[in-house]
Short mmCIF file of C-alpha atoms and ligand atoms in Angstrom, two decimals:
data_model
loop_
_atom_site.label_atom_id
_atom_site.label_comp_id
_atom_site.label_asym_id
_atom_site.label_seq_id
_atom_site.Cartn_x
_atom_site.Cartn_y
_atom_site.Cartn_z
CA MET A 1 80.68 75.92 96.26
CA ARG A 2 83.81 76.63 98.26
CA ARG A 3 83.98 80.21 99.51
CA VAL A 4 87.20 81.96 100.39
CA TYR A 5 87.26 85.44 101.90
CA LEU A 6 90.52 87.26 101.21
CA ASP A 7 89.25 90.82 101.40
CA ASN A 8 89.92 91.47 105.06
CA ASN A 9 91.31 94.96 104.44
CA ALA A 10 87.82 95.91 103.23
CA THR A 11 86.31 94.47 106.38
CA THR A 12 86.80 91.49 108.66
CA PRO A 13 84.29 88.94 109.94
CA ILE A 14 83.15 89.61 113.51
CA ALA A 15 84.89 87.34 115.99
CA PRO A 16 82.42 85.12 117.91
CA GLU A 17 83.91 86.36 121.20
CA VAL A 18 83.25 89.95 120.13
CA LEU A 19 79.66 89.26 119.12
CA GLU A 20 79.04 87.54 122.42
CA ALA A 21 80.45 90.48 124.35
CA MET A 22 78.28 93.04 122.60
CA LEU A 23 74.90 91.29 122.48
CA PRO A 24 73.87 91.95 126.13
CA PHE A 25 74.04 95.67 125.37
CA TYR A 26 71.33 95.29 122.78
CA ARG A 27 69.15 93.24 125.15
CA ASP A 28 69.31 93.76 128.89
CA ASN A 29 71.90 96.46 129.42
CA PHE A 30 70.22 99.24 127.53
CA GLY A 31 70.87 102.09 129.96
CA ASN A 32 72.34 105.44 129.03
CA PRO A 33 75.87 105.67 130.44
CA SER A 34 75.25 109.28 131.42
CA SER A 35 72.39 108.28 133.76
CA ILE A 36 73.30 108.15 137.42
CA HIS A 37 70.98 105.24 138.28
CA ALA A 38 71.95 101.58 138.23
CA PHE A 39 70.89 101.07 134.60
CA GLY A 40 73.28 103.80 133.55
CA ARG A 41 76.06 102.83 135.90
CA GLU A 42 76.25 99.24 134.62
CA VAL A 43 76.77 100.50 131.14
CA LYS A 44 79.25 103.16 132.18
CA VAL A 45 81.37 100.44 133.76
CA ALA A 46 81.37 98.50 130.49
CA ILE A 47 82.49 101.57 128.54
CA ASP A 48 85.25 102.27 131.02
CA GLU A 49 86.47 98.72 130.69
CA ALA A 50 86.45 98.91 126.90
CA ARG A 51 88.40 102.16 127.05
CA GLU A 52 91.02 100.38 129.16
CA GLN A 53 91.19 97.53 126.66
CA VAL A 54 91.71 99.85 123.68
CA ALA A 55 94.27 101.89 125.60
CA ALA A 56 96.14 98.74 126.65
CA LEU A 57 96.66 97.65 123.05
CA LEU A 58 98.25 101.04 122.30
CA GLY A 59 100.20 101.42 125.52
CA ALA A 60 98.10 104.52 126.23
CA ALA A 61 96.06 105.77 129.19
CA ALA A 62 92.31 105.19 129.15
CA GLU A 63 91.52 108.91 129.18
CA GLU A 64 93.49 109.30 125.96
CA ILE A 65 90.90 107.28 123.99
CA VAL A 66 87.97 109.08 122.31
CA PHE A 67 85.33 106.79 120.79
CA THR A 68 84.00 107.84 117.39
CA SER A 69 81.53 106.47 114.86
CA SER A 70 84.25 105.15 112.53
CA GLY A 71 87.83 105.32 111.38
CA THR A 72 86.68 108.05 109.02
CA GLU A 73 85.36 110.17 111.88
CA ALA A 74 88.57 109.61 113.85
CA ASP A 75 90.57 110.92 110.87
CA ASN A 76 88.24 113.90 110.52
CA LEU A 77 88.42 114.70 114.22
CA ALA A 78 92.23 114.48 114.29
CA ILE A 79 92.75 116.62 111.21
CA LYS A 80 89.94 119.18 111.38
CA GLY A 81 90.13 119.24 115.17
CA THR A 82 93.84 120.13 115.01
CA ALA A 83 93.49 122.55 112.12
CA HIS A 84 90.74 124.49 113.83
CA ALA A 85 92.39 124.45 117.25
CA LEU A 86 95.78 125.60 115.94
CA ARG A 87 94.67 127.94 113.17
CA GLY A 88 96.20 130.87 115.06
CA LYS A 89 99.64 129.20 114.99
CA GLY A 90 99.74 128.32 111.30
CA GLN A 91 97.74 127.02 108.40
CA HIS A 92 99.92 124.37 106.78
CA ILE A 93 99.34 120.59 106.82
CA ILE A 94 101.56 117.84 105.40
CA THR A 95 100.19 114.50 104.21
CA CYS A 96 101.04 112.01 101.45
CA LYS A 97 99.59 110.79 98.18
CA ILE A 98 98.63 107.27 99.27
CA GLU A 99 96.49 108.16 102.28
CA HIS A 100 92.97 106.79 102.61
CA PRO A 101 90.27 109.13 101.22
CA ALA A 102 89.19 109.80 104.82
CA VAL A 103 92.45 111.74 105.20
CA LEU A 104 92.94 113.03 101.65
CA ASN A 105 89.44 114.43 101.24
CA THR A 106 89.49 115.95 104.72
CA CYS A 107 92.69 117.77 103.78
CA LYS A 108 91.14 118.83 100.47
CA HIS A 109 88.18 120.23 102.36
CA LEU A 110 90.50 122.23 104.60
CA GLU A 111 92.18 123.68 101.50
CA LYS A 112 88.83 125.24 100.65
CA GLU A 113 88.83 126.81 104.11
CA GLY A 114 92.18 128.44 103.33
CA PHE A 115 94.63 125.90 104.74
CA LYS A 116 97.67 124.97 102.66
CA VAL A 117 98.27 121.26 102.16
CA THR A 118 101.48 119.59 100.96
CA CYS A 119 100.87 116.10 99.61
CA LEU A 120 104.18 114.21 99.59
CA PRO A 121 104.93 111.73 96.79
CA VAL A 122 106.07 108.17 97.57
CA ASP A 123 108.74 105.94 96.07
CA GLU A 124 108.09 102.78 94.04
CA TYR A 125 107.36 100.84 97.25
CA GLY A 126 104.97 103.43 98.61
CA MET A 127 107.39 104.92 101.16
CA ILE A 128 107.58 108.63 101.76
CA ARG A 129 111.09 110.11 101.68
CA LEU A 130 112.11 111.63 105.01
CA GLU A 131 114.20 114.38 103.37
CA GLU A 132 111.15 115.47 101.43
CA LEU A 133 109.09 115.53 104.60
CA ALA A 134 111.71 117.61 106.41
CA GLY A 135 112.00 119.91 103.40
CA ALA A 136 108.26 120.50 103.24
CA ILE A 137 108.02 121.83 106.79
CA THR A 138 107.56 125.58 107.16
CA ASP A 139 107.00 127.87 110.16
CA GLU A 140 103.32 127.61 109.31
CA THR A 141 103.15 123.78 109.59
CA ILE A 142 100.77 122.64 112.35
CA LEU A 143 100.11 119.01 111.46
CA ILE A 144 101.78 116.05 109.78
CA THR A 145 99.34 113.26 108.95
CA ILE A 146 100.95 110.13 107.49
CA MET A 147 99.31 106.72 107.67
CA HIS A 148 100.84 103.75 109.46
CA GLY A 149 100.09 100.77 107.13
CA ASN A 150 98.54 101.33 103.73
CA ASN A 151 95.20 99.66 103.06
CA GLU A 152 95.91 98.78 99.42
CA ILE A 153 99.56 97.71 99.40
CA GLY A 154 100.35 97.27 103.10
CA THR A 155 103.51 99.40 103.08
CA ILE A 156 104.40 100.56 106.60
CA GLN A 157 105.81 104.08 106.86
CA PRO A 158 108.84 104.94 109.04
CA ILE A 159 106.60 106.20 111.85
CA GLU A 160 109.32 106.66 114.48
CA GLU A 161 111.45 108.81 112.16
CA ILE A 162 108.46 110.86 111.07
CA SER A 163 107.46 111.52 114.65
CA ARG A 164 111.02 112.54 115.52
CA ILE A 165 111.02 115.09 112.71
CA ALA A 166 107.63 116.37 113.85
CA ARG A 167 108.71 116.63 117.49
CA GLU A 168 111.89 118.53 116.66
CA ARG A 169 109.81 121.17 114.92
CA CYS A 170 107.00 121.08 117.54
CA ILE A 171 104.45 119.87 114.99
CA ARG A 172 101.59 117.53 115.80
CA PHE A 173 101.76 114.08 114.27
CA HIS A 174 98.65 112.07 113.38
CA THR A 175 98.71 108.58 111.94
CA ASP A 176 95.85 106.57 110.47
CA ALA A 177 96.48 103.11 111.91
CA VAL A 178 93.13 101.65 110.88
CA GLN A 179 94.80 98.80 108.95
CA SER A 180 97.73 98.27 111.28
CA LEU A 181 96.22 98.13 114.72
CA GLY A 182 96.21 94.61 116.09
CA LYS A 183 98.28 93.40 113.13
CA VAL A 184 101.64 94.87 114.12
CA PRO A 185 102.68 96.21 117.55
CA ILE A 186 102.01 99.92 117.98
CA ILE A 187 103.01 101.52 121.25
CA VAL A 188 102.13 105.19 120.91
CA GLN A 189 104.67 106.49 123.39
CA GLU A 190 107.59 104.57 121.90
CA LEU A 191 106.64 105.73 118.43
CA GLY A 192 106.00 109.32 119.51
CA ILE A 193 102.49 109.49 118.10
CA ASP A 194 100.20 112.38 119.09
CA LEU A 195 96.98 111.26 117.39
CA LEU A 196 96.06 107.82 116.05
CA SER A 197 92.91 106.63 114.27
CA LEU A 198 91.49 103.13 114.51
CA SER A 199 88.37 101.28 113.42
CA ALA A 200 86.72 98.17 114.88
CA HIS A 201 85.59 96.49 111.68
CA LYS A 202 89.15 95.91 110.47
CA LEU A 203 89.83 94.11 113.70
CA HIS A 204 86.99 91.54 113.83
CA GLY A 205 84.65 94.05 115.41
CA PRO A 206 81.47 95.63 114.03
CA LYS A 207 81.20 98.45 111.50
CA GLY A 208 80.37 101.96 112.63
CA ILE A 209 82.66 102.23 115.65
CA GLY A 210 86.18 103.60 115.87
CA ALA A 211 88.39 105.64 118.14
CA LEU A 212 90.98 108.35 118.18
CA TYR A 213 93.95 108.25 120.50
CA VAL A 214 94.61 111.80 121.67
CA LYS A 215 97.82 112.30 123.62
CA LYS A 216 97.20 113.82 127.01
CA GLY A 217 97.19 117.62 126.95
CA LEU A 218 96.42 118.03 123.22
CA LYS A 219 93.50 120.30 122.42
CA LEU A 220 91.16 119.48 119.54
CA GLN A 221 88.26 121.54 118.31
CA PRO A 222 85.30 119.10 118.32
CA ILE A 223 83.50 118.46 115.06
CA LEU A 224 80.25 117.41 116.73
CA HIS A 225 78.69 119.78 119.23
CA GLY A 226 76.23 118.64 121.86
CA GLY A 227 76.49 116.85 125.18
CA HIS A 228 79.55 116.33 127.32
CA GLN A 229 80.27 112.74 126.24
CA GLU A 230 83.89 111.67 125.65
CA ARG A 231 85.08 114.56 127.86
CA GLY A 232 83.50 117.04 125.51
CA GLN A 233 85.54 115.86 122.56
CA ARG A 234 82.78 113.90 120.83
CA ALA A 235 79.16 114.62 121.66
CA GLY A 236 76.38 112.06 121.25
CA THR A 237 75.08 109.18 123.37
CA GLU A 238 77.63 106.41 123.13
CA ASN A 239 77.31 103.41 120.82
CA VAL A 240 77.62 101.17 123.85
CA ALA A 241 77.50 97.76 122.15
CA GLY A 242 80.00 98.96 119.54
CA ILE A 243 82.35 100.33 122.17
CA VAL A 244 82.22 97.10 124.17
CA ALA A 245 82.88 95.15 120.97
CA LEU A 246 85.83 97.34 120.05
CA GLY A 247 87.28 96.82 123.52
CA ARG A 248 86.94 93.06 123.28
CA ALA A 249 88.39 93.06 119.74
CA CYS A 250 91.44 94.97 120.99
CA GLN A 251 91.85 92.56 123.87
CA LEU A 252 91.76 89.57 121.50
CA ALA A 253 94.22 91.28 119.19
CA ALA A 254 96.61 91.87 122.07
CA GLN A 255 96.42 88.17 122.98
CA HIS A 256 96.92 86.78 119.50
CA MET A 257 98.89 89.39 117.59
CA ALA A 258 102.34 87.82 117.78
CA ASP A 259 101.21 84.34 116.62
CA GLU A 260 98.86 85.73 114.07
CA ALA A 261 101.42 88.01 112.48
CA LYS A 262 103.71 85.02 111.96
CA ASN A 263 100.92 82.85 110.52
CA LEU A 264 99.56 85.50 108.24
CA SER A 265 102.89 86.55 106.81
CA GLY A 266 103.55 82.85 106.15
CA LEU A 267 100.28 82.51 104.23
CA ARG A 268 100.86 85.82 102.46
CA ASP A 269 104.37 84.93 101.29
CA GLY A 270 103.35 81.36 100.46
CA LEU A 271 100.63 82.67 98.18
CA PHE A 272 102.96 85.06 96.41
CA GLU A 273 105.67 82.45 95.93
CA GLY A 274 103.11 79.97 94.65
CA LEU A 275 101.74 82.51 92.20
CA GLN A 276 105.21 83.34 90.97
CA GLU A 277 106.00 79.67 90.38
CA ARG A 278 102.82 79.13 88.40
CA ILE A 279 102.28 82.41 86.57
CA PRO A 280 104.83 84.40 84.56
CA ARG A 281 105.12 88.17 85.05
CA VAL A 282 103.52 88.66 88.42
CA LYS A 283 104.79 91.75 90.20
CA LEU A 284 104.59 92.54 93.89
CA ASN A 285 103.19 95.99 94.71
CA GLY A 286 104.27 97.54 97.98
CA HIS A 287 107.36 97.14 100.11
CA PRO A 288 108.92 93.64 100.03
CA THR A 289 109.51 93.53 103.79
CA LYS A 290 108.12 96.64 105.51
CA ARG A 291 104.57 95.54 104.92
CA LEU A 292 101.48 94.50 106.90
CA PRO A 293 101.35 90.73 107.41
CA THR A 294 97.75 90.88 106.17
CA THR A 295 98.37 92.33 102.76
CA LEU A 296 99.49 90.98 99.39
CA ASN A 297 98.97 93.21 96.38
CA CYS A 298 100.29 92.04 93.03
CA SER A 299 99.84 92.84 89.36
CA PHE A 300 99.32 90.31 86.61
CA TYR A 301 100.89 91.95 83.58
CA GLY A 302 98.56 92.50 80.64
CA ILE A 303 95.20 91.74 82.25
CA GLU A 304 92.69 93.92 83.93
CA GLY A 305 91.85 93.48 87.59
CA GLU A 306 88.09 93.62 87.31
CA SER A 307 88.11 90.69 84.88
CA LEU A 308 90.25 88.73 87.33
CA LEU A 309 88.05 89.70 90.24
CA MET A 310 84.84 88.61 88.50
CA ASN A 311 86.33 85.27 87.51
CA LEU A 312 87.47 84.70 91.08
CA ASP A 313 84.05 85.72 92.38
CA LEU A 314 82.45 83.10 90.14
CA ALA A 315 84.74 80.57 91.80
CA GLY A 316 83.73 81.74 95.30
CA VAL A 317 86.81 83.82 96.07
CA ALA A 318 86.55 87.41 97.35
CA VAL A 319 89.46 89.78 96.69
CA SER A 320 89.70 93.37 95.50
CA THR A 321 91.43 95.28 92.73
CA GLY A 322 92.87 98.73 92.17
CA SER A 323 91.72 98.89 88.57
CA ALA A 324 89.45 101.66 87.30
CA CYS A 325 85.68 101.38 87.76
CA SER A 326 86.05 98.64 90.29
CA SER A 327 84.33 100.42 93.12
CA GLY A 328 82.05 102.94 91.51
CA SER A 329 84.86 105.34 90.70
CA ILE A 330 86.13 105.56 87.14
CA GLU A 331 89.66 106.38 88.21
CA PRO A 332 92.28 103.72 88.86
CA SER A 333 93.71 103.40 92.38
CA HIS A 334 95.45 106.61 93.46
CA VAL A 335 97.86 104.46 95.45
CA LEU A 336 99.07 102.34 92.53
CA VAL A 337 99.29 105.39 90.29
CA ALA A 338 101.41 107.11 92.98
CA LEU A 339 103.86 104.18 92.84
CA GLY A 340 104.49 105.11 89.20
CA LEU A 341 103.10 101.90 87.69
CA PRO A 342 102.04 101.92 83.99
CA PRO A 343 98.40 101.07 83.11
CA GLN A 344 99.29 97.50 82.10
CA LEU A 345 100.25 96.95 85.73
CA TYR A 346 98.03 99.20 87.81
CA GLN A 347 95.00 97.99 85.91
CA GLY A 348 95.99 94.38 86.56
CA SER A 349 96.29 94.47 90.33
CA LEU A 350 94.67 92.21 92.88
CA ARG A 351 94.74 92.66 96.63
CA PHE A 352 94.58 89.54 98.76
CA SER A 353 94.10 90.48 102.42
CA PHE A 354 94.20 87.96 105.24
CA SER A 355 92.82 87.51 108.72
CA ARG A 356 93.09 85.00 111.54
CA TYR A 357 90.36 82.92 109.90
CA ASN A 358 92.30 82.13 106.72
CA THR A 359 94.06 78.81 106.30
CA GLN A 360 96.58 77.09 104.05
CA ASP A 361 93.60 75.43 102.30
CA ASP A 362 92.46 78.86 101.15
CA ILE A 363 95.87 79.49 99.62
CA ASP A 364 95.95 76.08 97.93
CA TYR A 365 92.53 76.74 96.43
CA ILE A 366 93.64 80.07 94.93
CA LEU A 367 96.80 78.49 93.58
CA ASP A 368 94.61 75.89 91.88
CA ILE A 369 92.07 78.16 90.26
CA LEU A 370 93.92 81.38 89.49
CA PRO A 371 96.59 80.24 86.99
CA PRO A 372 94.08 79.01 84.36
CA ILE A 373 92.02 82.20 84.77
CA VAL A 374 95.11 84.34 84.15
CA GLU A 375 96.06 82.25 81.14
CA ARG A 376 92.60 82.57 79.61
CA LEU A 377 92.42 86.33 80.15
CA ARG A 378 95.92 86.88 78.83
CA LYS A 379 94.90 85.24 75.56
CA MET A 380 92.45 88.13 75.15
CA SER A 381 95.03 90.80 75.88
CA PRO A 382 96.71 92.86 73.15
CA PHE A 383 99.67 93.28 75.52
CA TRP A 384 100.37 89.59 75.95
CA LYS A 385 102.69 87.66 73.67
CA GLU A 386 103.28 83.96 74.26
CA MET B 1 72.20 86.76 98.97
CA THR B 2 72.65 87.85 95.43
CA ASN B 3 73.62 85.58 92.60
CA LYS B 4 73.86 88.32 90.05
CA LEU B 5 77.47 89.14 89.49
CA GLY B 6 78.40 92.70 90.14
CA PRO B 7 76.54 95.27 88.13
CA TYR B 8 76.24 93.39 84.84
CA SER B 9 73.37 91.91 82.82
CA ASP B 10 73.33 88.21 81.97
CA LYS B 11 74.20 89.05 78.39
CA VAL B 12 77.25 91.04 79.41
CA MET B 13 78.36 88.15 81.62
CA ASP B 14 77.85 85.72 78.75
CA HIS B 15 80.01 87.76 76.37
CA PHE B 16 82.54 88.35 79.12
CA MET B 17 82.91 84.68 80.03
CA ASN B 18 82.55 83.37 76.45
CA PRO B 19 83.79 86.12 74.19
CA ARG B 20 83.01 85.72 70.49
CA ASN B 21 85.67 86.30 67.82
CA MET B 22 88.50 86.73 70.27
CA GLY B 23 91.94 86.48 68.70
CA GLU B 24 94.19 87.90 66.03
CA MET B 25 94.03 87.97 62.23
CA GLU B 26 96.84 87.76 59.72
CA ASP B 27 97.06 90.62 57.24
CA PRO B 28 93.79 92.27 58.22
CA ASP B 29 92.24 94.67 55.73
CA GLY B 30 91.52 97.07 58.56
CA LEU B 31 93.26 97.29 61.95
CA GLY B 32 92.32 99.66 64.73
CA GLU B 33 93.97 100.05 68.12
CA VAL B 34 92.51 102.52 70.58
CA GLY B 35 93.03 103.35 74.21
CA ASN B 36 90.67 104.66 76.86
CA PRO B 37 92.19 107.87 78.24
CA VAL B 38 90.32 107.53 81.54
CA CYS B 39 91.58 104.12 82.62
CA GLY B 40 94.38 103.25 80.16
CA ASP B 41 92.55 100.20 78.80
CA VAL B 42 93.16 99.16 75.17
CA MET B 43 91.19 97.45 72.38
CA ARG B 44 92.56 96.10 69.10
CA LEU B 45 90.10 95.29 66.29
CA TYR B 46 90.89 93.34 63.10
CA LEU B 47 88.61 93.40 60.04
CA ARG B 48 88.47 91.22 56.90
CA ILE B 49 86.69 93.25 54.22
CA LYS B 50 85.79 92.26 50.65
CA ASP B 51 83.82 94.29 48.13
CA GLY B 52 82.84 96.74 50.82
CA ILE B 53 81.42 94.04 53.10
CA ILE B 54 82.86 93.00 56.46
CA LEU B 55 83.38 89.26 56.28
CA ASP B 56 85.10 88.70 59.59
CA ALA B 57 86.10 90.58 62.73
CA LYS B 58 88.43 89.68 65.59
CA PHE B 59 89.48 91.49 68.73
CA LYS B 60 91.95 91.59 71.58
CA THR B 61 91.11 93.70 74.59
CA PHE B 62 92.89 94.73 77.75
CA GLY B 63 90.04 95.97 79.87
CA CYS B 64 87.29 95.39 82.35
CA GLY B 65 84.27 93.11 81.96
CA ALA B 66 82.32 95.81 80.11
CA ALA B 67 85.21 96.43 77.70
CA ILE B 68 85.56 92.73 76.88
CA ALA B 69 81.80 92.21 76.46
CA THR B 70 81.40 95.27 74.19
CA SER B 71 84.42 94.17 72.12
CA SER B 72 82.86 90.75 71.67
CA MET B 73 79.44 92.19 70.82
CA VAL B 74 80.74 94.71 68.31
CA THR B 75 82.53 91.98 66.34
CA GLU B 76 79.23 90.07 66.14
CA MET B 77 77.38 93.17 65.00
CA LEU B 78 79.97 93.98 62.32
CA LYS B 79 79.94 90.71 60.46
CA GLY B 80 78.00 90.90 57.20
CA LYS B 81 77.60 94.68 57.36
CA THR B 82 78.68 97.09 54.62
CA ILE B 83 81.22 99.74 55.52
CA GLU B 84 78.51 102.39 55.43
CA GLU B 85 76.29 100.37 57.81
CA ALA B 86 79.21 99.65 60.10
CA LYS B 87 80.06 103.35 60.40
CA LYS B 88 76.64 103.94 61.92
CA ILE B 89 77.19 101.60 64.87
CA THR B 90 77.48 103.63 68.08
CA ASN B 91 78.63 102.66 71.53
CA GLN B 92 75.04 103.09 72.75
CA ALA B 93 73.89 100.55 70.16
CA VAL B 94 76.51 98.06 71.34
CA ALA B 95 75.55 98.61 74.97
CA GLU B 96 71.86 98.17 74.11
CA ALA B 97 72.59 94.92 72.32
CA LEU B 98 74.06 93.74 75.62
CA ASP B 99 70.87 94.70 77.51
CA GLY B 100 72.56 97.82 78.80
CA LEU B 101 75.59 98.73 80.91
CA PRO B 102 75.71 100.42 84.31
CA PRO B 103 76.13 104.22 83.91
CA VAL B 104 79.72 104.26 85.25
CA LYS B 105 80.60 101.62 82.66
CA MET B 106 79.33 103.49 79.59
CA HIS B 107 82.76 105.03 79.01
CA CYS B 108 84.12 101.49 78.53
CA SER B 109 81.86 100.92 75.52
CA VAL B 110 83.45 103.91 73.78
CA LEU B 111 86.45 101.66 73.11
CA ALA B 112 84.28 99.54 70.78
CA GLU B 113 83.00 102.52 68.79
CA GLU B 114 86.44 104.11 68.49
CA GLY B 115 88.08 100.79 67.65
CA LEU B 116 85.61 100.36 64.85
CA GLU B 117 86.22 103.87 63.51
CA ALA B 118 89.98 103.34 63.64
CA ALA B 119 89.80 99.98 61.85
CA ILE B 120 87.59 101.38 59.07
CA SER B 121 89.76 104.43 58.49
CA ASP B 122 92.80 102.15 58.38
CA TYR B 123 91.00 100.11 55.69
CA GLU B 124 90.08 103.23 53.73
CA ARG B 125 93.59 104.59 53.94
CA LYS B 126 95.09 101.29 52.70
CA LYS B 127 92.55 101.09 49.87
CA GLY B 128 93.28 104.67 48.86
CA GLN B 129 96.95 103.87 48.61
CA ILE B 130 96.40 100.83 46.39
CA SER B 131 94.03 102.34 43.83
C1 LIG C 1 93.50 103.25 106.12
C2 LIG C 1 92.04 103.45 106.38
N1 LIG C 1 91.63 104.57 106.98
C3 LIG C 1 90.33 104.79 107.26
C4 LIG C 1 89.36 103.88 106.93
C5 LIG C 1 87.94 104.19 107.23
O1 LIG C 1 87.46 103.50 108.35
P1 LIG C 1 85.88 103.34 108.54
O2 LIG C 1 85.45 102.34 107.51
O3 LIG C 1 85.71 102.83 109.94
O4 LIG C 1 85.28 104.68 108.35
C6 LIG C 1 89.75 102.69 106.30
C7 LIG C 1 88.76 101.66 105.91
O5 LIG C 1 88.23 101.60 104.84
C8 LIG C 1 91.12 102.47 106.01
O6 LIG C 1 91.53 101.37 105.39
S1 LIG C 2 87.55 100.35 83.13
FE1 LIG C 2 88.73 100.63 81.39
S2 LIG C 2 87.39 100.03 79.85
FE2 LIG C 2 86.21 99.69 81.61
#
């Protein structure tokens, strides 16, 4: 059976170049980078190089990169690390409703510790409103954490404007760029970002390795205590193979990003146009233009996403849905609900997410098999009238 | 490699891919439409009833795989039953007839039980008005 993987926002396949780069560190180069002998030094060199590669993609300095175990840990370190370091200055944090759970639940946890959290709403495209952000700031505000590109709908927030507002009020600005890095250009200095989270497995690297960009001079309270690794900001013997892989993945992204972005947005828009031609009442979720080139989220009025997903799975196609009970939770997607969609739409959403390994053939296959599935499921729906 | 689709039993998958009694009914004797408050999903159940016996049942469902499979199964279970027998059908019984549902999906089967209750009380209300 033909298999088509269009769930790259969940995770991406490892690039062969990345796998090749990391394997020696599971075989021959096993040293501990903290050791002074040759075994250690070889590995230390590899980590330093990877740090340069990650920094280069962001336009940052190598010493501004802290390797972590995941995007989730990077978000935790940025948010808890700031909250605990700046507690004396204030106890207010601003975020928004469509953040990844790694941010939302970290903020919720801080609320239990006595911090106050403002969770900004978004408009129908998933954009925060800058006036609302400015209006939410108080003398107590120590951190603004607003994601770069959203994982479900791909909407890209006005990062430069947000950082300007933060800077004017001397507030730290963190952005979760896990989905955006390597997909759209992000130069931290130009955008005025203080802290930025990233994760290798969304970038054709392995799972379980991420990093936090920490602007020079910013103090964070570590969340892991132990050795002096990562300049004391993240204790624990380094995941050397993972770090090397992340470095190589960033280097590849830097090389291919411009071409890839053009290709992927072509595939993405071609799929949506094709669906619209073949299927009535398909609605785009997310911003029509300010959106990751990797992400197409749309709703098929009157049918439920899990039914669509299972039918596609039977035909070899992997996508995801924001409908309830699709991923072990019984709540529908908090992102689609935040857009103000009614159940007939948020329950009927599919997310197609692309990577450099997708082709026009994949799109043609979906356009072949999906219309009859939608037609069949709509016949079952009490909301659908011919 | 797993060939089993998601969390569902073969029987659920069968009723999901080949639902029985799917469709509408003209002038049903009992009509129930219920929604699931957790997810917003909706089931509509049509009953043809004569002399206190359910002769036919049809459904339309906007819902996940579990909701569609339980809708299909409940229509099968209803046919030939008396009203009194039908009232005793629970969502657990429907789920069991499907060889079980994953725990997070049990709330989906409630649609079938509530749809059934709504359709029968609609029938009883209509009957009460006539006689
Ligand atoms: C926006 C966003 N932030 C954070 C994460 C978490 O990253 P990780 O899987 O590396 O913990 C993800 C991935 O699921 C994501 O999409
Ligand atoms: S998720 Fe709504 S009925 Fe199953």
